[in-house]
Amino acid sequence: MHASKDRWMVYLGIIACTILAVTSTFANKCINVMYPKIAADFSVSVNATEWMTTGYMLAQSVVAASTAYILKKVHAKKVEIVGCSLYLGATILCALSPSFALLVVGRIFQGMAVGLEYPTTLFLILTQISPRKRATASGILGGLIGVAVALGPMWAGWLENFTSWRWIFWSLVPFVVISLILTVPFVKNKPQGTDSKFSFLSLALMALGLAVLDFAISSAGSSGFNWKFWLLLVGGAVIMAIFVLTNRNEKRRLFELDLFLLPVIACGAAIYFLAEGVNIGMQALIPTYAQYALKSSPFISGLILAPGSLLGSVGAIASGKWADKKGYGAPLLAGSVIMCVGTALVYFLQPFLNAGITCFFYIFQRLGFAFLFTNTIAGACSMLPESKTPDINAMFSVINNYSASVGSAVMLSSFSLTVGKRTGFAAVFEGGKVSFGLGFWLTLAMVAIAIIFYFLTNKRKAGKTGLKKLGRN
């Protein structure tokens, strides 16, 4: 009886965290549909509106990097309370913001809050759920996020017809409050502890490097691949190289980057990066393309994504059960192939696209992604001792968030750069062709990496052997 009560306490704690994770995803998908409306209200370009997502994801990436240390030292409850409170304040700021700059600031604070909260949710799943049920639990989280992806754009489109986009943010407040109320009694864990000290220098270098690389991509969208782009790109790469060297200090670092020397972890990280980058990029691009090229309303543009997202929710849960029974290699390979098929259909059959056909093709993209999303990080953790979970959790959270930031920036920048100052269907069609093609080639590369991952995971001792070679225990 006591064990059953403790188990339900764990589940309720995870549910408390999941509510905010799903709510934040819901908000992001609402905003994707409202890019044109927000751009018009504040008299800014569509390329500028990408900073609502890029800034959010960049902030989330930087803060998530700190969770490898924080979750070893601080109770998850305290981390979750801070995340909920910060998200609540940032959401109210977004709803009230009188300028585009303040709206971006509010989104950045939201990103910081989710950077604390989302890794905490995954950490609780990966450490408090039985390994035999871990992929299924992760799949349920992915499924709920898929529902948010489906409902968010429709809610935004409906609101646009009746009221202001600001009500997107007001509608989030009750769910954030519920998450906060449930967190206090039910989120419980004992930190593992660590002798190392937090590296503020590593965090600052990583934040600066990622920001400079994001600015490089953003500048390409407005002014092309000029000297400014290449200077920022090289500068960002140099700063990231210094970060890697600085972070090798075992007594003061963010997380254990040497884990990426394991081929199975490196392949999983690459799949994670490409899948999330293309996923977020397409979610930003398709509604924008639908409104400008297909002349769809914001509501219809959001509705295009709904069936794929809902079916993806079912796929996430099913693939989690599959991974629990048969391992992670096959679900990841299947998901990569399905996602590649979806991007190929949009790219090669672009002349025939309308709202209905685009909706059908997107089902493949989202279903494939559902097989990949939570299974990738759960699969990586299954290859390593539980003591490495905070490091893997933090590293994959950074990859997830930054790839989302890069994905939306690259897709919208390539679209904006191709369209330029031209107007009309031909210009928008050409912009879509370039961006859709980019998505296809990236998913094709992902399939190749997934094949390698499949064969690596067939070697049952891959994780242990790698750790031994690295001198870990």
PDB file of C-alpha atoms in Angstrom, residues 20 27 34 43-44 76 89 97 105 120 123 127 130 151 183 204 237 244 250 276 281 323 329 369 401 426 450 467 471:
ATOM      1  CA  LEU A  20       3.970  23.375 -17.903  1.00  0.00           C
ATOM      2  CA  ALA A  27       2.167  28.704 -26.685  1.00  0.00           C
ATOM      3  CA  MET A  34       0.474  34.611 -35.569  1.00  0.00           C
ATOM      4  CA  SER A  43       5.271  47.147 -38.186  1.00  0.00           C
ATOM      5  CA  VAL A  44       8.212  44.722 -38.331  1.00  0.00           C
ATOM      6  CA  ALA A  76      13.761  19.261  -8.429  1.00  0.00           C
ATOM      7  CA  GLY A  89       5.669  36.521 -14.898  1.00  0.00           C
ATOM      8  CA  SER A  97       3.936  44.307 -23.958  1.00  0.00           C
ATOM      9  CA  VAL A 105      12.133  40.079 -23.926  1.00  0.00           C
ATOM     10  CA  THR A 120      13.485  18.698 -14.864  1.00  0.00           C
ATOM     11  CA  PHE A 123      15.021  14.053 -15.399  1.00  0.00           C
ATOM     12  CA  THR A 127      15.266   8.608 -12.876  1.00  0.00           C
ATOM     13  CA  SER A 130      11.276   1.920 -14.094  1.00  0.00           C
ATOM     14  CA  LEU A 151      -4.394  22.441 -30.765  1.00  0.00           C
ATOM     15  CA  THR A 183       4.475  21.022  -7.821  1.00  0.00           C
ATOM     16  CA  ALA A 204      29.011  32.450 -20.648  1.00  0.00           C
ATOM     17  CA  ALA A 237      32.680  28.706 -34.120  1.00  0.00           C
ATOM     18  CA  VAL A 244      34.752  23.014 -25.379  1.00  0.00           C
ATOM     19  CA  GLU A 250      36.591  18.051 -14.470  1.00  0.00           C
ATOM     20  CA  GLU A 276      14.019  18.869 -34.039  1.00  0.00           C
ATOM     21  CA  GLY A 281      11.491  24.810 -39.044  1.00  0.00           C
ATOM     22  CA  ALA A 323      11.281   0.743 -27.803  1.00  0.00           C
ATOM     23  CA  GLY A 329      17.350   1.306 -32.931  1.00  0.00           C
ATOM     24  CA  PHE A 369       9.247  12.942 -35.683  1.00  0.00           C
ATOM     25  CA  ASN A 401      16.409  23.783 -27.942  1.00  0.00           C
ATOM     26  CA  ALA A 426       6.162  33.226 -57.995  1.00  0.00           C
ATOM     27  CA  ALA A 450      19.879   6.440 -38.109  1.00  0.00           C
ATOM     28  CA  LEU A 467      32.649   4.279 -20.982  1.00  0.00           C
ATOM     29  CA  GLY A 471      38.066   5.927 -18.233  1.00  0.00           C
TER      30      GLY A 471
END
